[in-house]
mmCIF file with all atom_site columns, C-alpha atoms in Angstrom:
data_model
loop_
_atom_site.group_PDB
_atom_site.id
_atom_site.type_symbol
_atom_site.label_atom_id
_atom_site.label_alt_id
_atom_site.label_comp_id
_atom_site.label_asym_id
_atom_site.label_entity_id
_atom_site.label_seq_id
_atom_site.pdbx_PDB_ins_code
_atom_site.Cartn_x
_atom_site.Cartn_y
_atom_site.Cartn_z
_atom_site.occupancy
_atom_site.B_iso_or_equiv
_atom_site.pdbx_formal_charge
_atom_site.auth_seq_id
_atom_site.auth_comp_id
_atom_site.auth_asym_id
_atom_site.auth_atom_id
_atom_site.pdbx_PDB_model_num
ATOM 1   C CA . MET A 1 1   ? 16.529  14.322  7.494  1.00 83.00 ? 30  MET A CA 1
ATOM 2   C CA . HIS A 1 2   ? 13.147  15.347  6.121  1.00 90.00 ? 31  HIS A CA 1
ATOM 3   C CA . PRO A 1 3   ? 11.065  17.480  8.532  1.00 94.00 ? 32  PRO A CA 1
ATOM 4   C CA . PHE A 1 4   ? 8.124   15.052  8.275  1.00 95.00 ? 33  PHE A CA 1
ATOM 5   C CA . ARG A 1 5   ? 10.360  12.183  9.349  1.00 95.00 ? 34  ARG A CA 1
ATOM 6   C CA . GLN A 1 6   ? 11.591  14.277  12.276 1.00 95.00 ? 35  GLN A CA 1
ATOM 7   C CA . ALA A 1 7   ? 7.995   15.054  13.318 1.00 96.00 ? 36  ALA A CA 1
ATOM 8   C CA . VAL A 1 8   ? 6.925   11.404  13.112 1.00 95.00 ? 37  VAL A CA 1
ATOM 9   C CA . GLU A 1 9   ? 9.951   10.140  15.010 1.00 94.00 ? 38  GLU A CA 1
ATOM 10  C CA . ALA A 1 10  ? 9.249   12.753  17.703 1.00 94.00 ? 39  ALA A CA 1
ATOM 11  C CA . ARG A 1 11  ? 5.556   11.690  17.671 1.00 93.00 ? 40  ARG A CA 1
ATOM 12  C CA . ASP A 1 12  ? 4.735   15.396  17.259 1.00 95.00 ? 41  ASP A CA 1
ATOM 13  C CA . GLU A 1 13  ? 1.222   15.399  15.807 1.00 94.00 ? 42  GLU A CA 1
ATOM 14  C CA . GLU A 1 14  ? 1.095   19.201  15.530 1.00 95.00 ? 43  GLU A CA 1
ATOM 15  C CA . ALA A 1 15  ? 4.361   19.347  13.597 1.00 96.00 ? 44  ALA A CA 1
ATOM 16  C CA . MET A 1 16  ? 3.153   16.572  11.299 1.00 97.00 ? 45  MET A CA 1
ATOM 17  C CA . ALA A 1 17  ? -0.083  18.455  10.559 1.00 96.00 ? 46  ALA A CA 1
ATOM 18  C CA . ALA A 1 18  ? 1.804   21.725  10.030 1.00 97.00 ? 47  ALA A CA 1
ATOM 19  C CA . LEU A 1 19  ? 3.711   20.099  7.150  1.00 98.00 ? 48  LEU A CA 1
ATOM 20  C CA . LEU A 1 20  ? 0.503   19.222  5.264  1.00 98.00 ? 49  LEU A CA 1
ATOM 21  C CA . ALA A 1 21  ? -0.872  21.518  2.569  1.00 98.00 ? 50  ALA A CA 1
ATOM 22  C CA . ASP A 1 22  ? -4.556  22.406  2.986  1.00 96.00 ? 51  ASP A CA 1
ATOM 23  C CA . ASP A 1 23  ? -5.303  20.563  -0.280 1.00 97.00 ? 52  ASP A CA 1
ATOM 24  C CA . VAL A 1 24  ? -3.154  17.498  0.477  1.00 98.00 ? 53  VAL A CA 1
ATOM 25  C CA . VAL A 1 25  ? -4.395  14.201  -0.962 1.00 98.00 ? 54  VAL A CA 1
ATOM 26  C CA . PHE A 1 26  ? -3.748  11.056  1.092  1.00 97.00 ? 55  PHE A CA 1
ATOM 27  C CA . THR A 1 27  ? -3.711  7.710   -0.711 1.00 97.00 ? 56  THR A CA 1
ATOM 28  C CA . SER A 1 28  ? -4.000  4.801   1.689  1.00 94.00 ? 57  SER A CA 1
ATOM 29  C CA . PRO A 1 29  ? -2.497  1.368   1.115  1.00 93.00 ? 58  PRO A CA 1
ATOM 30  C CA . VAL A 1 30  ? -5.782  -0.253  2.143  1.00 89.00 ? 59  VAL A CA 1
ATOM 31  C CA . ALA A 1 31  ? -8.568  2.059   0.932  1.00 87.00 ? 60  ALA A CA 1
ATOM 32  C CA . PHE A 1 32  ? -9.849  2.323   -2.621 1.00 87.00 ? 61  PHE A CA 1
ATOM 33  C CA . LYS A 1 33  ? -10.366 6.079   -2.820 1.00 93.00 ? 62  LYS A CA 1
ATOM 34  C CA . PRO A 1 34  ? -7.942  8.820   -1.842 1.00 96.00 ? 63  PRO A CA 1
ATOM 35  C CA . TYR A 1 35  ? -8.752  11.196  1.012  1.00 96.00 ? 64  TYR A CA 1
ATOM 36  C CA . PRO A 1 36  ? -8.517  14.888  0.097  1.00 96.00 ? 65  PRO A CA 1
ATOM 37  C CA . GLY A 1 37  ? -7.790  17.613  2.603  1.00 96.00 ? 66  GLY A CA 1
ATOM 38  C CA . LYS A 1 38  ? -5.677  18.396  5.615  1.00 96.00 ? 67  LYS A CA 1
ATOM 39  C CA . PRO A 1 39  ? -8.245  17.582  8.357  1.00 96.00 ? 68  PRO A CA 1
ATOM 40  C CA . ILE A 1 40  ? -8.851  13.979  7.245  1.00 96.00 ? 69  ILE A CA 1
ATOM 41  C CA . THR A 1 41  ? -5.177  13.384  6.408  1.00 96.00 ? 70  THR A CA 1
ATOM 42  C CA . ALA A 1 42  ? -4.016  14.642  9.810  1.00 96.00 ? 71  ALA A CA 1
ATOM 43  C CA . ALA A 1 43  ? -6.670  12.505  11.531 1.00 96.00 ? 72  ALA A CA 1
ATOM 44  C CA . ILE A 1 44  ? -5.596  9.425   9.548  1.00 96.00 ? 73  ILE A CA 1
ATOM 45  C CA . LEU A 1 45  ? -1.974  10.018  10.544 1.00 96.00 ? 74  LEU A CA 1
ATOM 46  C CA . ARG A 1 46  ? -2.990  10.226  14.210 1.00 95.00 ? 75  ARG A CA 1
ATOM 47  C CA . GLY A 1 47  ? -4.925  6.974   13.781 1.00 94.00 ? 76  GLY A CA 1
ATOM 48  C CA . VAL A 1 48  ? -1.912  5.290   12.220 1.00 94.00 ? 77  VAL A CA 1
ATOM 49  C CA . MET A 1 49  ? 0.211   6.382   15.161 1.00 93.00 ? 78  MET A CA 1
ATOM 50  C CA . ARG A 1 50  ? -2.271  4.628   17.453 1.00 94.00 ? 79  ARG A CA 1
ATOM 51  C CA . VAL A 1 51  ? -2.183  1.311   15.554 1.00 94.00 ? 80  VAL A CA 1
ATOM 52  C CA . PHE A 1 52  ? 1.484   1.035   14.555 1.00 95.00 ? 81  PHE A CA 1
ATOM 53  C CA . GLU A 1 53  ? 3.797   -0.425  17.186 1.00 94.00 ? 82  GLU A CA 1
ATOM 54  C CA . ASP A 1 54  ? 7.585   -0.096  17.089 1.00 94.00 ? 83  ASP A CA 1
ATOM 55  C CA . PHE A 1 55  ? 7.341   2.245   14.093 1.00 95.00 ? 84  PHE A CA 1
ATOM 56  C CA . HIS A 1 56  ? 10.662  3.439   12.724 1.00 95.00 ? 85  HIS A CA 1
ATOM 57  C CA . TYR A 1 57  ? 12.043  4.737   9.454  1.00 97.00 ? 86  TYR A CA 1
ATOM 58  C CA . ILE A 1 58  ? 14.913  2.747   7.979  1.00 97.00 ? 87  ILE A CA 1
ATOM 59  C CA . ARG A 1 59  ? 15.693  4.707   4.809  1.00 96.00 ? 88  ARG A CA 1
ATOM 60  C CA . GLU A 1 60  ? 15.082  8.075   3.236  1.00 96.00 ? 89  GLU A CA 1
ATOM 61  C CA . ILE A 1 61  ? 15.324  8.740   -0.505 1.00 96.00 ? 90  ILE A CA 1
ATOM 62  C CA . ALA A 1 62  ? 14.920  12.165  -2.136 1.00 94.00 ? 91  ALA A CA 1
ATOM 63  C CA . ASP A 1 63  ? 15.033  13.474  -5.672 1.00 93.00 ? 92  ASP A CA 1
ATOM 64  C CA . ALA A 1 64  ? 17.663  16.036  -6.612 1.00 90.00 ? 93  ALA A CA 1
ATOM 65  C CA . GLY A 1 65  ? 15.068  18.837  -6.657 1.00 88.00 ? 94  GLY A CA 1
ATOM 66  C CA . GLY A 1 66  ? 13.862  18.055  -3.147 1.00 87.00 ? 95  GLY A CA 1
ATOM 67  C CA . ARG A 1 67  ? 10.169  17.844  -4.047 1.00 95.00 ? 96  ARG A CA 1
ATOM 68  C CA . ASP A 1 68  ? 9.791   14.065  -3.897 1.00 97.00 ? 97  ASP A CA 1
ATOM 69  C CA . HIS A 1 69  ? 10.703  11.906  -0.927 1.00 97.00 ? 98  HIS A CA 1
ATOM 70  C CA . ALA A 1 70  ? 10.354  8.217   -0.115 1.00 97.00 ? 99  ALA A CA 1
ATOM 71  C CA . LEU A 1 71  ? 10.530  7.301   3.561  1.00 97.00 ? 100 LEU A CA 1
ATOM 72  C CA . VAL A 1 72  ? 10.831  3.543   4.080  1.00 98.00 ? 101 VAL A CA 1
ATOM 73  C CA . PHE A 1 73  ? 9.558   2.252   7.413  1.00 97.00 ? 102 PHE A CA 1
ATOM 74  C CA . GLU A 1 74  ? 9.026   -0.847  9.510  1.00 97.00 ? 103 GLU A CA 1
ATOM 75  C CA . ALA A 1 75  ? 6.366   -1.396  12.148 1.00 97.00 ? 104 ALA A CA 1
ATOM 76  C CA . ASN A 1 76  ? 4.139   -4.003  13.746 1.00 96.00 ? 105 ASN A CA 1
ATOM 77  C CA . VAL A 1 77  ? 0.361   -4.093  13.510 1.00 95.00 ? 106 VAL A CA 1
ATOM 78  C CA . ALA A 1 78  ? -1.577  -6.649  15.547 1.00 92.00 ? 107 ALA A CA 1
ATOM 79  C CA . GLY A 1 79  ? 1.465   -8.905  15.723 1.00 93.00 ? 108 GLY A CA 1
ATOM 80  C CA . LYS A 1 80  ? 2.275   -8.634  11.999 1.00 94.00 ? 109 LYS A CA 1
ATOM 81  C CA . LYS A 1 81  ? 5.503   -7.029  10.818 1.00 96.00 ? 110 LYS A CA 1
ATOM 82  C CA . VAL A 1 82  ? 5.008   -4.584  7.978  1.00 97.00 ? 111 VAL A CA 1
ATOM 83  C CA . THR A 1 83  ? 7.452   -2.786  5.753  1.00 97.00 ? 112 THR A CA 1
ATOM 84  C CA . GLY A 1 84  ? 6.160   0.245   3.958  1.00 97.00 ? 113 GLY A CA 1
ATOM 85  C CA . CYS A 1 85  ? 6.952   3.493   2.286  1.00 98.00 ? 114 CYS A CA 1
ATOM 86  C CA . ASP A 1 86  ? 5.582   7.014   2.623  1.00 98.00 ? 115 ASP A CA 1
ATOM 87  C CA . PHE A 1 87  ? 5.816   8.751   -0.747 1.00 98.00 ? 116 PHE A CA 1
ATOM 88  C CA . LEU A 1 88  ? 5.688   12.519  -0.275 1.00 98.00 ? 117 LEU A CA 1
ATOM 89  C CA . HIS A 1 89  ? 5.413   15.205  -2.947 1.00 98.00 ? 118 HIS A CA 1
ATOM 90  C CA . MET A 1 90  ? 5.973   18.782  -1.850 1.00 97.00 ? 119 MET A CA 1
ATOM 91  C CA . ASN A 1 91  ? 4.261   21.873  -3.285 1.00 97.00 ? 120 ASN A CA 1
ATOM 92  C CA . ASP A 1 92  ? 5.955   25.191  -4.081 1.00 95.00 ? 121 ASP A CA 1
ATOM 93  C CA . ASP A 1 93  ? 5.665   26.207  -0.413 1.00 95.00 ? 122 ASP A CA 1
ATOM 94  C CA . GLY A 1 94  ? 7.451   23.060  0.784  1.00 94.00 ? 123 GLY A CA 1
ATOM 95  C CA . LEU A 1 95  ? 4.267   21.498  2.169  1.00 97.00 ? 124 LEU A CA 1
ATOM 96  C CA . ILE A 1 96  ? 3.130   17.941  1.466  1.00 98.00 ? 125 ILE A CA 1
ATOM 97  C CA . GLU A 1 97  ? 0.495   18.018  -1.277 1.00 98.00 ? 126 GLU A CA 1
ATOM 98  C CA . ASP A 1 98  ? 0.497   14.334  -2.196 1.00 98.00 ? 127 ASP A CA 1
ATOM 99  C CA . PHE A 1 99  ? 0.962   11.597  0.412  1.00 98.00 ? 128 PHE A CA 1
ATOM 100 C CA . MET A 1 100 ? 0.814   7.976   -0.707 1.00 98.00 ? 129 MET A CA 1
ATOM 101 C CA . VAL A 1 101 ? 1.557   4.959   1.480  1.00 97.00 ? 130 VAL A CA 1
ATOM 102 C CA . MET A 1 102 ? 2.321   1.407   0.410  1.00 97.00 ? 131 MET A CA 1
ATOM 103 C CA . VAL A 1 103 ? 2.838   -1.581  2.718  1.00 97.00 ? 132 VAL A CA 1
ATOM 104 C CA . ARG A 1 104 ? 3.773   -5.214  2.451  1.00 97.00 ? 133 ARG A CA 1
ATOM 105 C CA . PRO A 1 105 ? 3.283   -8.136  2.965  1.00 97.00 ? 134 PRO A CA 1
ATOM 106 C CA . LEU A 1 106 ? -0.384  -8.804  2.278  1.00 95.00 ? 135 LEU A CA 1
ATOM 107 C CA . SER A 1 107 ? -0.935  -10.202 5.783  1.00 94.00 ? 136 SER A CA 1
ATOM 108 C CA . GLY A 1 108 ? 0.449   -6.964  7.231  1.00 94.00 ? 137 GLY A CA 1
ATOM 109 C CA . ALA A 1 109 ? -1.721  -4.852  4.926  1.00 94.00 ? 138 ALA A CA 1
ATOM 110 C CA . GLN A 1 110 ? -4.766  -6.860  6.018  1.00 94.00 ? 139 GLN A CA 1
ATOM 111 C CA . ALA A 1 111 ? -3.900  -6.348  9.694  1.00 94.00 ? 140 ALA A CA 1
ATOM 112 C CA . LEU A 1 112 ? -3.466  -2.616  9.011  1.00 94.00 ? 141 LEU A CA 1
ATOM 113 C CA . SER A 1 113 ? -6.800  -2.489  7.195  1.00 93.00 ? 142 SER A CA 1
ATOM 114 C CA . GLU A 1 114 ? -8.604  -4.121  10.125 1.00 94.00 ? 143 GLU A CA 1
ATOM 115 C CA . ALA A 1 115 ? -6.890  -1.910  12.712 1.00 93.00 ? 144 ALA A CA 1
ATOM 116 C CA . MET A 1 116 ? -7.639  1.281   10.764 1.00 93.00 ? 145 MET A CA 1
ATOM 117 C CA . ALA A 1 117 ? -11.246 0.229   10.176 1.00 91.00 ? 146 ALA A CA 1
ATOM 118 C CA . ALA A 1 118 ? -11.644 -0.006  13.944 1.00 93.00 ? 147 ALA A CA 1
ATOM 119 C CA . GLN A 1 119 ? -10.239 3.550   14.237 1.00 88.00 ? 148 GLN A CA 1
ATOM 120 C CA . PHE A 1 120 ? -12.222 5.111   11.397 1.00 89.00 ? 149 PHE A CA 1
ATOM 121 C CA . GLY A 1 121 ? -15.167 6.403   13.409 1.00 89.00 ? 150 GLY A CA 1
ATOM 122 C CA . ARG A 1 122 ? -12.761 8.298   15.636 1.00 91.00 ? 151 ARG A CA 1
ATOM 123 C CA . ILE A 1 123 ? -10.747 9.494   12.621 1.00 90.00 ? 152 ILE A CA 1
ATOM 124 C CA . GLN A 1 124 ? -13.853 10.905  10.927 1.00 90.00 ? 153 GLN A CA 1
ATOM 125 C CA . ALA A 1 125 ? -14.999 12.597  14.137 1.00 91.00 ? 154 ALA A CA 1
ATOM 126 C CA . GLU A 1 126 ? -11.570 14.213  14.627 1.00 91.00 ? 155 GLU A CA 1
ATOM 127 C CA . ALA A 1 127 ? -11.578 15.510  11.042 1.00 91.00 ? 156 ALA A CA 1
ATOM 128 C CA . LEU A 1 128 ? -15.096 16.923  11.388 1.00 91.00 ? 157 LEU A CA 1
ATOM 129 C CA . ASP A 1 129 ? -14.156 18.590  14.695 1.00 88.00 ? 158 ASP A CA 1
ATOM 130 C CA . GLU A 1 130 ? -11.192 20.271  13.001 1.00 87.00 ? 159 GLU A CA 1
ATOM 131 C CA . ILE A 1 131 ? -13.353 21.487  10.110 1.00 86.00 ? 160 ILE A CA 1
ATOM 132 C CA . SER A 1 132 ? -15.953 22.821  12.536 1.00 87.00 ? 161 SER A CA 1
ATOM 133 C CA . ALA A 1 133 ? -13.311 24.610  14.608 1.00 84.00 ? 162 ALA A CA 1
ATOM 134 C CA . LYS A 1 134 ? -11.961 26.351  11.480 1.00 81.00 ? 163 LYS A CA 1
ATOM 135 C CA . GLN A 1 135 ? -15.446 27.491  10.483 1.00 81.00 ? 164 GLN A CA 1
ATOM 136 C CA . ALA A 1 136 ? -16.241 28.865  13.959 1.00 75.00 ? 165 ALA A CA 1
#
């Protein structure tokens, strides 16, 4: 089992963040532009944990070299069932440097978009707090 999957299933936010490279790039299923950096990615993941209900992984696929992983999941968002996939690419240190998420169906993606939009002020504030704490 991939360590990120273990961290998510344990709802261990610190372990999840520890697996992210400082220069990780997060590509959302509902936002146009990617989000670069560990602080915003970790904050987005915490936000997702707040909006997903009954989240669970159902399948894990890895390449032979161990640098690429696909973690297929199911969850509910605002009463809509979603199926999605976390695509992870690991750097030379074994940390996640590219994190892309896709979800379906469209109604579920729309519910996720609305739920995350409601969280985004908090997500941005958490990311800025983390950046400020590192600079202090």
